[in-house]
PDB file of C-alpha atoms in Angstrom:
ATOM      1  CA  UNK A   1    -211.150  67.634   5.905  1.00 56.00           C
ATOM      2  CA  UNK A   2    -211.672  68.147   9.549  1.00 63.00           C
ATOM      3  CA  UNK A   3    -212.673  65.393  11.367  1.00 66.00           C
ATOM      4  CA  UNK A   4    -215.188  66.183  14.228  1.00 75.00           C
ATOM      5  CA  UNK A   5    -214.805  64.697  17.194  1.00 75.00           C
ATOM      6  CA  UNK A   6    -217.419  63.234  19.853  1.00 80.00           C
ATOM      7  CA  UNK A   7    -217.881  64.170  22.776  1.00 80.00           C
ATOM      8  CA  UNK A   8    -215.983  61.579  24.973  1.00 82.00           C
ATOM      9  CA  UNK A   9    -212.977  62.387  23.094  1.00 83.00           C
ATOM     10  CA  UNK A  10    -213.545  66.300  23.859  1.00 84.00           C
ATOM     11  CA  UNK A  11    -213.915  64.933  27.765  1.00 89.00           C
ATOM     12  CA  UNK A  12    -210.484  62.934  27.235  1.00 88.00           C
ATOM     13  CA  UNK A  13    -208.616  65.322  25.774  1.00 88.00           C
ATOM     14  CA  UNK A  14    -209.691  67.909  28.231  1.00 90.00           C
ATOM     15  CA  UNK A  15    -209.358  65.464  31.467  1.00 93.00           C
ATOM     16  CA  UNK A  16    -205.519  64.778  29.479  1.00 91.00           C
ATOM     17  CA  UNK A  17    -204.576  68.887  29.898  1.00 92.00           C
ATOM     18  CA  UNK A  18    -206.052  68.994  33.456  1.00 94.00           C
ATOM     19  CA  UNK A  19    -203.984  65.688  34.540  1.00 94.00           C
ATOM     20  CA  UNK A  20    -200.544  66.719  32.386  1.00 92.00           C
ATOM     21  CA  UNK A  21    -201.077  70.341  33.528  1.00 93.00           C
ATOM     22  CA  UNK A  22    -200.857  68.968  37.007  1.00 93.00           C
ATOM     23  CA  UNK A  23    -197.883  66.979  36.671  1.00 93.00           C
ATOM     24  CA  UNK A  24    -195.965  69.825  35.072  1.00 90.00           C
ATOM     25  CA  UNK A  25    -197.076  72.207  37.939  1.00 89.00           C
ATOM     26  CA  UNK A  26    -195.901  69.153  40.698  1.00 90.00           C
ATOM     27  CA  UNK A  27    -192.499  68.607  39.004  1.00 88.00           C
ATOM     28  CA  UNK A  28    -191.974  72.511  38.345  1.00 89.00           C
ATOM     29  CA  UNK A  29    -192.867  73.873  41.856  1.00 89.00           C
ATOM     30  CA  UNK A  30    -189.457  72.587  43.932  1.00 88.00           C
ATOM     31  CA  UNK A  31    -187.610  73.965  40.857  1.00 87.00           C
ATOM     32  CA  UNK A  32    -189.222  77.101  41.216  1.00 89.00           C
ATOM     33  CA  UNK A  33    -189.282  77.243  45.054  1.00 88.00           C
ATOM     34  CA  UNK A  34    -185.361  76.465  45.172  1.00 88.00           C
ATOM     35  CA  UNK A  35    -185.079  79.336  42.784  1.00 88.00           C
ATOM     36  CA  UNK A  36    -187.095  82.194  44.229  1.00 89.00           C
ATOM     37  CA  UNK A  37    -185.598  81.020  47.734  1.00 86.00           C
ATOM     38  CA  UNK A  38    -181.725  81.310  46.817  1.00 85.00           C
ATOM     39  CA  UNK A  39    -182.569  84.912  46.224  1.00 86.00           C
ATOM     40  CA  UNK A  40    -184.958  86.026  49.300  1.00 85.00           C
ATOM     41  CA  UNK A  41    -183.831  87.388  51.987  1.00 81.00           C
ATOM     42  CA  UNK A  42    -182.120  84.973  54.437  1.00 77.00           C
ATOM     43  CA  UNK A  43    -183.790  86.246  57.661  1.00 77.00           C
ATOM     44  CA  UNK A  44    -187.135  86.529  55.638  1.00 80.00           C
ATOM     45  CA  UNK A  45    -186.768  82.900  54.586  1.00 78.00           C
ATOM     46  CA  UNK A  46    -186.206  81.350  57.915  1.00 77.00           C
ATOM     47  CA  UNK A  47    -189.505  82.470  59.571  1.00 78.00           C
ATOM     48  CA  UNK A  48    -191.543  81.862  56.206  1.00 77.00           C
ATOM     49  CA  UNK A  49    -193.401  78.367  56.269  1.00 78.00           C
ATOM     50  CA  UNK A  50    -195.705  76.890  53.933  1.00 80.00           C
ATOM     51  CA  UNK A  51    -195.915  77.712  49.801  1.00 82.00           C
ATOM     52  CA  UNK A  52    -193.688  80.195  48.485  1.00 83.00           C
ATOM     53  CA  UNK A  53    -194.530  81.632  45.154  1.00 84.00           C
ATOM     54  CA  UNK A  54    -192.410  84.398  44.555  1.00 85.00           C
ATOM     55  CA  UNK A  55    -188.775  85.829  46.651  1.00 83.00           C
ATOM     56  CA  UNK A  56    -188.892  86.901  49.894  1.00 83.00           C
ATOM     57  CA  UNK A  57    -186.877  90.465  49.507  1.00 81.00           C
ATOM     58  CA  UNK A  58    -184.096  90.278  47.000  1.00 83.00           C
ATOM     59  CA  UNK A  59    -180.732  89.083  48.111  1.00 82.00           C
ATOM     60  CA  UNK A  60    -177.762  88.268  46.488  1.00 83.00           C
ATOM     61  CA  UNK A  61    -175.395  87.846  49.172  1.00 82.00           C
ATOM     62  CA  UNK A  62    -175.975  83.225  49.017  1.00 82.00           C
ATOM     63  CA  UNK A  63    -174.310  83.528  45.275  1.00 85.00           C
ATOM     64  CA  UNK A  64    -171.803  86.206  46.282  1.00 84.00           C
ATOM     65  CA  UNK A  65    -170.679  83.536  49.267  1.00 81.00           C
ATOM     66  CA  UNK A  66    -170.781  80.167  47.033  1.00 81.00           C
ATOM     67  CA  UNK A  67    -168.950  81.535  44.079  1.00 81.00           C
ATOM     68  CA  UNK A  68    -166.378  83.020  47.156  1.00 80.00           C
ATOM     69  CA  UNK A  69    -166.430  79.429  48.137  1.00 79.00           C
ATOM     70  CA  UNK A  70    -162.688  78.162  46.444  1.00 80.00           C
ATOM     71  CA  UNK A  71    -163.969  74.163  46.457  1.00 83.00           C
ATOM     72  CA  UNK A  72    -167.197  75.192  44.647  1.00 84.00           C
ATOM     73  CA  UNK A  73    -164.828  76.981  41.662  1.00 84.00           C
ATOM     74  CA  UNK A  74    -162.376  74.075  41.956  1.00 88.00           C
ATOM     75  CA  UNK A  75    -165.300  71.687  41.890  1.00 88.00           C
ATOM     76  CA  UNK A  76    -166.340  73.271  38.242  1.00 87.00           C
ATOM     77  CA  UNK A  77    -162.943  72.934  37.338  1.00 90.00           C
ATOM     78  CA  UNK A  78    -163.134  69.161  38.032  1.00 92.00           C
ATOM     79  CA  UNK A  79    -166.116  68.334  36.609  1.00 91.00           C
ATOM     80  CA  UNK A  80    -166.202  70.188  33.320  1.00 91.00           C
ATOM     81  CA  UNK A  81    -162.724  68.063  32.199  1.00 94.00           C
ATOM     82  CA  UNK A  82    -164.234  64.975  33.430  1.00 93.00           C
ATOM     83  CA  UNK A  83    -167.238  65.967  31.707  1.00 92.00           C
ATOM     84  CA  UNK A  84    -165.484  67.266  28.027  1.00 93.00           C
ATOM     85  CA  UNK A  85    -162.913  64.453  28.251  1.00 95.00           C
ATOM     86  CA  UNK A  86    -165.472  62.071  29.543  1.00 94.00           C
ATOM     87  CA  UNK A  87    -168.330  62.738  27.019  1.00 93.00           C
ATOM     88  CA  UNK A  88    -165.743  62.410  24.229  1.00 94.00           C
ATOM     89  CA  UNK A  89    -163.697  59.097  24.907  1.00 94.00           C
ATOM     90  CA  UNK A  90    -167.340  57.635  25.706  1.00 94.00           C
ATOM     91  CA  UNK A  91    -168.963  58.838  22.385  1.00 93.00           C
ATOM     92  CA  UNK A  92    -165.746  57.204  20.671  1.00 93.00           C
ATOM     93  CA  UNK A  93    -165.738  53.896  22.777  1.00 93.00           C
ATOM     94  CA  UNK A  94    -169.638  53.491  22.275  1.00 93.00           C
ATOM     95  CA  UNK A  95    -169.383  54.278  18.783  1.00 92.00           C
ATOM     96  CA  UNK A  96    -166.499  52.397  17.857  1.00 92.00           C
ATOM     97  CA  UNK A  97    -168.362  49.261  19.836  1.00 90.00           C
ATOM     98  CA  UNK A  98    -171.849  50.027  18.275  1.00 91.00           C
ATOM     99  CA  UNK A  99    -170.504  49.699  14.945  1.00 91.00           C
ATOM    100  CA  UNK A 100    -168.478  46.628  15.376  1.00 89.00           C
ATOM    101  CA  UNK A 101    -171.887  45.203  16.598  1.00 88.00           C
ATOM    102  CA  UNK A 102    -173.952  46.364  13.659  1.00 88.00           C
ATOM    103  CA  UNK A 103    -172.038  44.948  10.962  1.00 85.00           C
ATOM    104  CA  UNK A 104    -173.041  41.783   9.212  1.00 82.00           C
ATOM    105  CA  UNK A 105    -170.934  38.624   8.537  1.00 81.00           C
ATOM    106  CA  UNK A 106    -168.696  39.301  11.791  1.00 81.00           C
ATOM    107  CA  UNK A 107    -167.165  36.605  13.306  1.00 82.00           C
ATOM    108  CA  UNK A 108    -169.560  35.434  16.619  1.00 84.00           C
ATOM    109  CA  UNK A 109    -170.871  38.373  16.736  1.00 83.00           C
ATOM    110  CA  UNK A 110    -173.845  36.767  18.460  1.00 86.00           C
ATOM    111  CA  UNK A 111    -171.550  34.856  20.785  1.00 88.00           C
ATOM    112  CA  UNK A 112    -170.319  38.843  21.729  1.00 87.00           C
ATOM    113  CA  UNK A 113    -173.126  40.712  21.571  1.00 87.00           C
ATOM    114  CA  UNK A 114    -174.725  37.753  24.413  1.00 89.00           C
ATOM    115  CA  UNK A 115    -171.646  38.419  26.359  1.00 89.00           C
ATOM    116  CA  UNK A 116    -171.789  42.043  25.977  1.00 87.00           C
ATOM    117  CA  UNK A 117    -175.643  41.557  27.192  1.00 87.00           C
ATOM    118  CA  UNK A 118    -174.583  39.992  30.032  1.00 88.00           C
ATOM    119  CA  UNK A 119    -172.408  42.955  31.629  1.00 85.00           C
ATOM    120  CA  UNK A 120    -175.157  45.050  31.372  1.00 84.00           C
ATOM    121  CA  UNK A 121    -177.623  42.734  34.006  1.00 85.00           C
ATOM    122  CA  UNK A 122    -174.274  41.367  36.323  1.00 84.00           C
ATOM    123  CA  UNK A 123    -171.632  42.892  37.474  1.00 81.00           C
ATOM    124  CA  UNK A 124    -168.491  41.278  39.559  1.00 81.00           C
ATOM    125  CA  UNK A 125    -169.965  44.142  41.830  1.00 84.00           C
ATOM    126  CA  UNK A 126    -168.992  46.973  43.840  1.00 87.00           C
ATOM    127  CA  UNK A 127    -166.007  46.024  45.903  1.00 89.00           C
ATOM    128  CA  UNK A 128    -163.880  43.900  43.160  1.00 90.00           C
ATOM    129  CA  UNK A 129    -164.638  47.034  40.597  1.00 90.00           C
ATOM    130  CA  UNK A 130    -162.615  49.663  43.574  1.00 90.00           C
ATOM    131  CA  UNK A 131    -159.808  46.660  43.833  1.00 91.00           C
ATOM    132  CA  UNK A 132    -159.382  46.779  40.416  1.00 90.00           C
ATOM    133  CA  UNK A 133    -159.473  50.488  39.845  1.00 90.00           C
ATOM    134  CA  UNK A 134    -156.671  50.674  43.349  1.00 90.00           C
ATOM    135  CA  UNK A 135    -154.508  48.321  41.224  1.00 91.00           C
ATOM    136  CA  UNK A 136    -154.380  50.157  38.251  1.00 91.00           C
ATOM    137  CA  UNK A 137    -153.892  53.027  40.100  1.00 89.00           C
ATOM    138  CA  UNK A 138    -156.606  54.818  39.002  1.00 90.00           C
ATOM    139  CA  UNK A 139    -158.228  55.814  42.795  1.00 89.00           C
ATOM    140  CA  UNK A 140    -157.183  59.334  43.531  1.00 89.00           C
ATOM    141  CA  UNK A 141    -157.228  60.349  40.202  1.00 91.00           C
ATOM    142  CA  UNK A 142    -160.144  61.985  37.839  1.00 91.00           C
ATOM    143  CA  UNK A 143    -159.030  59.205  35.082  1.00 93.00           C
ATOM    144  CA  UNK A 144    -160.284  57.132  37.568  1.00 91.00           C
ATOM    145  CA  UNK A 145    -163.939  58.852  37.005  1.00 92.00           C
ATOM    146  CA  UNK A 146    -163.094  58.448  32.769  1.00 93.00           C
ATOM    147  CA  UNK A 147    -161.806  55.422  31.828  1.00 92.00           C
ATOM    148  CA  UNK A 148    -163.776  52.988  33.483  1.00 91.00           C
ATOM    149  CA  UNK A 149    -167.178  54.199  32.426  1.00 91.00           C
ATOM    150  CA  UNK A 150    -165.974  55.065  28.415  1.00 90.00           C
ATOM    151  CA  UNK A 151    -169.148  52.447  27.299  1.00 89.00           C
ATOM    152  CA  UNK A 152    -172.566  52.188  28.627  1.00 89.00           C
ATOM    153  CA  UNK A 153    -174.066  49.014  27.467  1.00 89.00           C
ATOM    154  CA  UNK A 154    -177.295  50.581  26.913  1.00 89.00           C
ATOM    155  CA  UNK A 155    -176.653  53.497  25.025  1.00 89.00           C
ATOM    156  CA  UNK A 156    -173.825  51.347  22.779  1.00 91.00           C
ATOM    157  CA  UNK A 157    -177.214  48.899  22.523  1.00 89.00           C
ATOM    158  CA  UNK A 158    -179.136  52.213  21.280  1.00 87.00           C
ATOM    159  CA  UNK A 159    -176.391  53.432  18.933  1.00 89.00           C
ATOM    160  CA  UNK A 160    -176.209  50.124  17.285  1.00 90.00           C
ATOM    161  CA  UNK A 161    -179.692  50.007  16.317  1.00 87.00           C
ATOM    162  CA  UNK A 162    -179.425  53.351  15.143  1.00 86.00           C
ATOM    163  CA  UNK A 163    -176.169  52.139  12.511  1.00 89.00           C
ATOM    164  CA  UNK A 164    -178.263  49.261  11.810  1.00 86.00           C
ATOM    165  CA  UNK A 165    -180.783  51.503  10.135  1.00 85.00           C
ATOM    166  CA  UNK A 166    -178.185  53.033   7.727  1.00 86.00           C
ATOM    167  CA  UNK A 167    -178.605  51.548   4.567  1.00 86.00           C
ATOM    168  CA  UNK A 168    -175.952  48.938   3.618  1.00 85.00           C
ATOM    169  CA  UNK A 169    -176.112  50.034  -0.558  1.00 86.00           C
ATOM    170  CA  UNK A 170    -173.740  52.964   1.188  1.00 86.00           C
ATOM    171  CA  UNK A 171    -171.680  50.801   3.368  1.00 86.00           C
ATOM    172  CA  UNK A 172    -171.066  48.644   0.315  1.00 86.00           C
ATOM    173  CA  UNK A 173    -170.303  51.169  -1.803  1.00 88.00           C
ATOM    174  CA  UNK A 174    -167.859  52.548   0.223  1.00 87.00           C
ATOM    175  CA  UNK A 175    -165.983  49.633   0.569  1.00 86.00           C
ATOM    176  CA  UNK A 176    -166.067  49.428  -3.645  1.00 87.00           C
ATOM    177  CA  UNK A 177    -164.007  53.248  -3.180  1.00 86.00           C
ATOM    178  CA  UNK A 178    -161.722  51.139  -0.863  1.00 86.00           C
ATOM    179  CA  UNK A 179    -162.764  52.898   2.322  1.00 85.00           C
ATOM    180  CA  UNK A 180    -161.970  51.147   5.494  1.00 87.00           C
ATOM    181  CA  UNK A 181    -164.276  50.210   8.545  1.00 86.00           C
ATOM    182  CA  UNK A 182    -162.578  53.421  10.400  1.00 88.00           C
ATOM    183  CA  UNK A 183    -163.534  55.848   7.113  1.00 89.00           C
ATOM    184  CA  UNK A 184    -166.700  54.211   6.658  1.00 89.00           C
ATOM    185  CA  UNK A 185    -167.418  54.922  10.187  1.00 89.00           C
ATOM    186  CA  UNK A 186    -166.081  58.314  10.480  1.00 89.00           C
ATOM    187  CA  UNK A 187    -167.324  59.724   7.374  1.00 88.00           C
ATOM    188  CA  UNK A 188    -170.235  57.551   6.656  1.00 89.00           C
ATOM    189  CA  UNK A 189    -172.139  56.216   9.861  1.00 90.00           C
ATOM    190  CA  UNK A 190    -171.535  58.837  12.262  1.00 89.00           C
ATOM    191  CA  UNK A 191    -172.393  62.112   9.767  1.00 88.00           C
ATOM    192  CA  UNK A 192    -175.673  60.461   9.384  1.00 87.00           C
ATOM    193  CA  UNK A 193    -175.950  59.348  12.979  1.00 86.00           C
ATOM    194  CA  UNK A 194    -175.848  62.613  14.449  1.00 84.00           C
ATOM    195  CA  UNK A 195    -179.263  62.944  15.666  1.00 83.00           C
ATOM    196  CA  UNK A 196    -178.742  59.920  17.819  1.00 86.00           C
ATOM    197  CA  UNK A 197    -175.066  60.832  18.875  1.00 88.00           C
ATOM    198  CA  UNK A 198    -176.625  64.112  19.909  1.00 85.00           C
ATOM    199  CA  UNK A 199    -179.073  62.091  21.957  1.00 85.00           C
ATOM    200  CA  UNK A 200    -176.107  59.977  23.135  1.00 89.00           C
ATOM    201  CA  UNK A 201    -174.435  63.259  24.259  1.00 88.00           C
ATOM    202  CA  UNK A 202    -177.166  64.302  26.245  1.00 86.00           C
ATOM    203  CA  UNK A 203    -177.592  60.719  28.311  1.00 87.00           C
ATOM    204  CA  UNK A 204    -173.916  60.441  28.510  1.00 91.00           C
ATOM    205  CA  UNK A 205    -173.380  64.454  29.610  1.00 89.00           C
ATOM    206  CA  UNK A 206    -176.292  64.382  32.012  1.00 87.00           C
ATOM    207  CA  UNK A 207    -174.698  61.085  33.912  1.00 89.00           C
ATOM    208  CA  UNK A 208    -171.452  62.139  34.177  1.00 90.00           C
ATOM    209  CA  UNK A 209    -172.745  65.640  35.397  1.00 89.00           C
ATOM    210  CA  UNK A 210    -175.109  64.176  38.165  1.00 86.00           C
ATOM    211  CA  UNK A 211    -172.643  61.329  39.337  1.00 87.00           C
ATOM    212  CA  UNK A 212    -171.448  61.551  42.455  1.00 86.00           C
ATOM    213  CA  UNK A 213    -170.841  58.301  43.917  1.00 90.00           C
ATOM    214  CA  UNK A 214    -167.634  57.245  42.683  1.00 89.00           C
ATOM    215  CA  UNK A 215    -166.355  60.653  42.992  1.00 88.00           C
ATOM    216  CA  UNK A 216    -166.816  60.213  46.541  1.00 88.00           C
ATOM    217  CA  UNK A 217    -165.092  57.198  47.005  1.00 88.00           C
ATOM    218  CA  UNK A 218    -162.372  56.695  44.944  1.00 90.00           C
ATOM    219  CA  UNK A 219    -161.630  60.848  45.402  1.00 89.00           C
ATOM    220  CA  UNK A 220    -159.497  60.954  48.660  1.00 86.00           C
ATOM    221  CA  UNK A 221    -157.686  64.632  47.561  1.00 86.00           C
ATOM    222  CA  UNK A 222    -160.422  67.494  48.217  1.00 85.00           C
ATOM    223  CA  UNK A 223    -158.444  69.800  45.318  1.00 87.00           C
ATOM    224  CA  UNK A 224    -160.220  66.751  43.308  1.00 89.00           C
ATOM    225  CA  UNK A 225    -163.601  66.511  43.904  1.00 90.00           C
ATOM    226  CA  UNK A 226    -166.216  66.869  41.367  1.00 90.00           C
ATOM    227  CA  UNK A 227    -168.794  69.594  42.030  1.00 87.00           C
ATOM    228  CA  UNK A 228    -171.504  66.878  42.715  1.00 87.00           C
ATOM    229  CA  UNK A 229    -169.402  65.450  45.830  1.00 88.00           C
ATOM    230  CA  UNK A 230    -168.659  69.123  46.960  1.00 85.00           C
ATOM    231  CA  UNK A 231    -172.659  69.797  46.639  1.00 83.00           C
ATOM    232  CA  UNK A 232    -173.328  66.742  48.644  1.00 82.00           C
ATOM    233  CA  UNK A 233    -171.779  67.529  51.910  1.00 79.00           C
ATOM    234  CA  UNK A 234    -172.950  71.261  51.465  1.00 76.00           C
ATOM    235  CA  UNK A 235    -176.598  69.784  51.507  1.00 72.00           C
ATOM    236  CA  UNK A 236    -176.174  66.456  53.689  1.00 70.00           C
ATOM    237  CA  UNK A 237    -173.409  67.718  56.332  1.00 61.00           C
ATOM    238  CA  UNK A 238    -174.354  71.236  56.151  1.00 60.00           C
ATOM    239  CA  UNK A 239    -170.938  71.939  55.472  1.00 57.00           C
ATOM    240  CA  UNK A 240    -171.203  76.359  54.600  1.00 58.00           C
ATOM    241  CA  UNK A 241    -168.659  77.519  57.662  1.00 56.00           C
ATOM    242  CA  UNK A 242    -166.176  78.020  54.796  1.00 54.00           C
ATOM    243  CA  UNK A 243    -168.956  80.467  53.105  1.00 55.00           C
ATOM    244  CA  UNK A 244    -169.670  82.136  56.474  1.00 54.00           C
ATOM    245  CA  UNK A 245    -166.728  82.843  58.208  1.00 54.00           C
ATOM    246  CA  UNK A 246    -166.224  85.960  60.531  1.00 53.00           C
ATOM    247  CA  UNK A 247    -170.363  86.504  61.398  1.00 54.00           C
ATOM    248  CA  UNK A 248    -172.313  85.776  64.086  1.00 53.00           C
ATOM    249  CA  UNK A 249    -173.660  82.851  64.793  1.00 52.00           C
ATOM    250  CA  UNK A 250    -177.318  83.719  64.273  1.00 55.00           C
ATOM    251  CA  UNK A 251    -176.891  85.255  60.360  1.00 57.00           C
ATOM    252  CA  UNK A 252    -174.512  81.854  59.354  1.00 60.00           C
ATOM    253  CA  UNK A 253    -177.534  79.751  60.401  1.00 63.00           C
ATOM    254  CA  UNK A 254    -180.105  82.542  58.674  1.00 66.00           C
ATOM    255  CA  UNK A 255    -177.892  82.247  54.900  1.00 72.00           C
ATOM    256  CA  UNK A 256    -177.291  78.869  55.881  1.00 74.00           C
ATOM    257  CA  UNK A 257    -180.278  77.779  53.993  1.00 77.00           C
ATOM    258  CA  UNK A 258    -180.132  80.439  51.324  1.00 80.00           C
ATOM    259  CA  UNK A 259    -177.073  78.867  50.614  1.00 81.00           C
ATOM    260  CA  UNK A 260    -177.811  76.093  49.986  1.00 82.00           C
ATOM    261  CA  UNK A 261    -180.157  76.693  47.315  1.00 85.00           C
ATOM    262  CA  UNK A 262    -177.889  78.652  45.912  1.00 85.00           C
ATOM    263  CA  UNK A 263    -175.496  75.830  45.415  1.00 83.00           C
ATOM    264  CA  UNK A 264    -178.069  73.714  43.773  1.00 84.00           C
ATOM    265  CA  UNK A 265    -179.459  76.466  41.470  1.00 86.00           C
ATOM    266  CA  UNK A 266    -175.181  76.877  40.560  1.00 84.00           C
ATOM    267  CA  UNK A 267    -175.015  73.066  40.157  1.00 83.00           C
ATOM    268  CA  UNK A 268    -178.236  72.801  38.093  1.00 84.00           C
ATOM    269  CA  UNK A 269    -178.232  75.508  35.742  1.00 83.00           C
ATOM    270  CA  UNK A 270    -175.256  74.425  33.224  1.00 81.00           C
ATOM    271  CA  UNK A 271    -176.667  71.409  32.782  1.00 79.00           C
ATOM    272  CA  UNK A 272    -180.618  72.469  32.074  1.00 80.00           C
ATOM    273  CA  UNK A 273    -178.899  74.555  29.353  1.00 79.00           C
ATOM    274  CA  UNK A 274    -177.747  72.143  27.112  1.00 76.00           C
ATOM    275  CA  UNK A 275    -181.338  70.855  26.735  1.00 74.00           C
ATOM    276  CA  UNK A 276    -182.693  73.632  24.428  1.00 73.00           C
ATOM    277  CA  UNK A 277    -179.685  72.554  22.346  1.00 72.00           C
ATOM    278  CA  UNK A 278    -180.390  69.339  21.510  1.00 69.00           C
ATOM    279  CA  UNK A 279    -183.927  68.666  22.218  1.00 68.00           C
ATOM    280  CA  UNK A 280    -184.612  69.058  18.496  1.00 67.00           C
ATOM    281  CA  UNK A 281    -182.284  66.248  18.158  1.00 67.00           C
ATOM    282  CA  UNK A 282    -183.868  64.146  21.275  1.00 64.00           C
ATOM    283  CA  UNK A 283    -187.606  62.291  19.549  1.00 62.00           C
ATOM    284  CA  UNK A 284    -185.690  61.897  16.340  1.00 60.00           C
ATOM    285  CA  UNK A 285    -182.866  59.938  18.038  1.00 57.00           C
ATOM    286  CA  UNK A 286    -184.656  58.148  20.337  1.00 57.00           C
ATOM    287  CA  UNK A 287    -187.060  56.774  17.879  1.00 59.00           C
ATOM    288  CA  UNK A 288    -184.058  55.557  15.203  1.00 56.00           C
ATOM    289  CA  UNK A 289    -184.264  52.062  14.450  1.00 49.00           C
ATOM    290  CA  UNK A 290    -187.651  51.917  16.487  1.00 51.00           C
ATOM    291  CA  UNK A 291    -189.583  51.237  13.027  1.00 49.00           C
ATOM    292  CA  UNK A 292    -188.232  48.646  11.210  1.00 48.00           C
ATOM    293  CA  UNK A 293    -189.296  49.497   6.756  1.00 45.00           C
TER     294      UNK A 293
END
């Protein structure tokens, strides 16, 4: 039976659209504008001021010069193995950790899991953490972007709630069938854990895709640099001569800016594409464990 509503929750739910439709229109515009202004024509997009709703011309010529650009392929290079190797130690770390954490009868685990709490509000902070990564010899290396991030606290927090919720009848009976904690985990916890892994994937992909910082300063070898560093001084030191050599003066500073949105549309799009992916996975992982039977 349908329930009728009054009016004052008509009014809500209609004041709710006009509100959420305006958020979605404020956080979709710079997308949009970024996009429709990598393609418009460079001299067109230098004089334009103000809103700009659809391209300017069409010009291609910003893409043809980033994907010219050797750093911006090499940067691609460098991030998708940090990103494939990355995503798949930390997804092994983080489970491996998560399920340790979410067994019962362990040996202080509360002791542990207090002391794994604690890394996640204090660090020993910036400087010791570069000391310790220069004598291990991991600065001027892309391990160096790998190994030292393999567990987030939070997400290992997340994808222990999320074994937690498994129900311990099949843990039990697996050890009956002599299965070990590493087949229990691998063909037990993690097949029916995959909506949160996927969700694990996503925060863990996204993070390693965006970062940036470290790259920059434990990366002293250009060849090396993750596309996020190479994107930064493109944007902050306006770094395109290497896209615009051999024209005059007034065109580089015309594409300049085309370029530049370019890069970020290059930078951004792999990344948005992964969403459609697992987004079916994303409310059903997140919400694991948050409901308690």
């Amino acid at each position: 039976m349908k329930v009728k509503r009054s009016r004052g929750e008509r009014i809500f739910s209609v004041m709710n659209y006009i509100i959420l439709g305006a958020v979605i229109l404020l956080c979709f515009y710079p997308v949009w504008y970024v996009a429709v202004a990598s393609v418009s024509d460079s001299s067109l997009l230098t004089q334009h001021t103000g809103l700009l709703f659809k391209p300017l011309g069409f010009n291609l010529d910003a893409y043809v010069k980033v994907f010219k650009n050797p750093m911006i392929v090499k940067g691609y290079c460098n991030t998708l193995f940090i990103l494939i190797v990355g995503v798949i130690l930390d997804i092994l770390m983080t489970s491996l950790g998560a399920y340790f954490l979410s067994r019962k009868n362990v040996m202080f685990k509360k002791p542990v899991m207090m002391f794994v709490l604690f890394t996640m509000f204090f660090s020993g902070g910036m400087i010791p953490f570069y000391l310790t990564l220069k004598d291990v010899h991991l600065t001027n290396t892309l391990w160096g972007l790998i190994i030292p991030f393999m567990i987030n606290t939070y997400n290992m927090i997340i994808l222990r709630t999320a074994f937690e919720s498994i129900p311990e009848s099949l843990i039990e009976a697996a050890q009956i069938d002599g299965a070990g904690h590493f087949k229990i985990l691998m063909q037990i916890v993690i097949p029916l854990s995959k909506a949160m892994l996927a969700v694990m994937v996503l925060y863990y992909g996204v993070g390693i895709w965006n970062a940036w910082f470290w790259g920059s300063t434990i990366i002293r070898k250009r060849e090396m640099y993750p596309l996020q560093v190479i994107l930064r001084e493109i944007l902050m030191q306006n770094d395109v001569g290497s896209m615009t050599a051999g024209v005059s003066v007034a065109y580089q500073e015309s594409i300049g800016m085309s370029i530049k949105y370019a890069t970020i549309i290059v930078a951004t799009v792999p990344i948005l594409c992964v969403y459609p992916f697992l987004q079916k996975y994303f409310t059903k992982g997140v919400m694991v464990g948050a409901v308690k039977e």
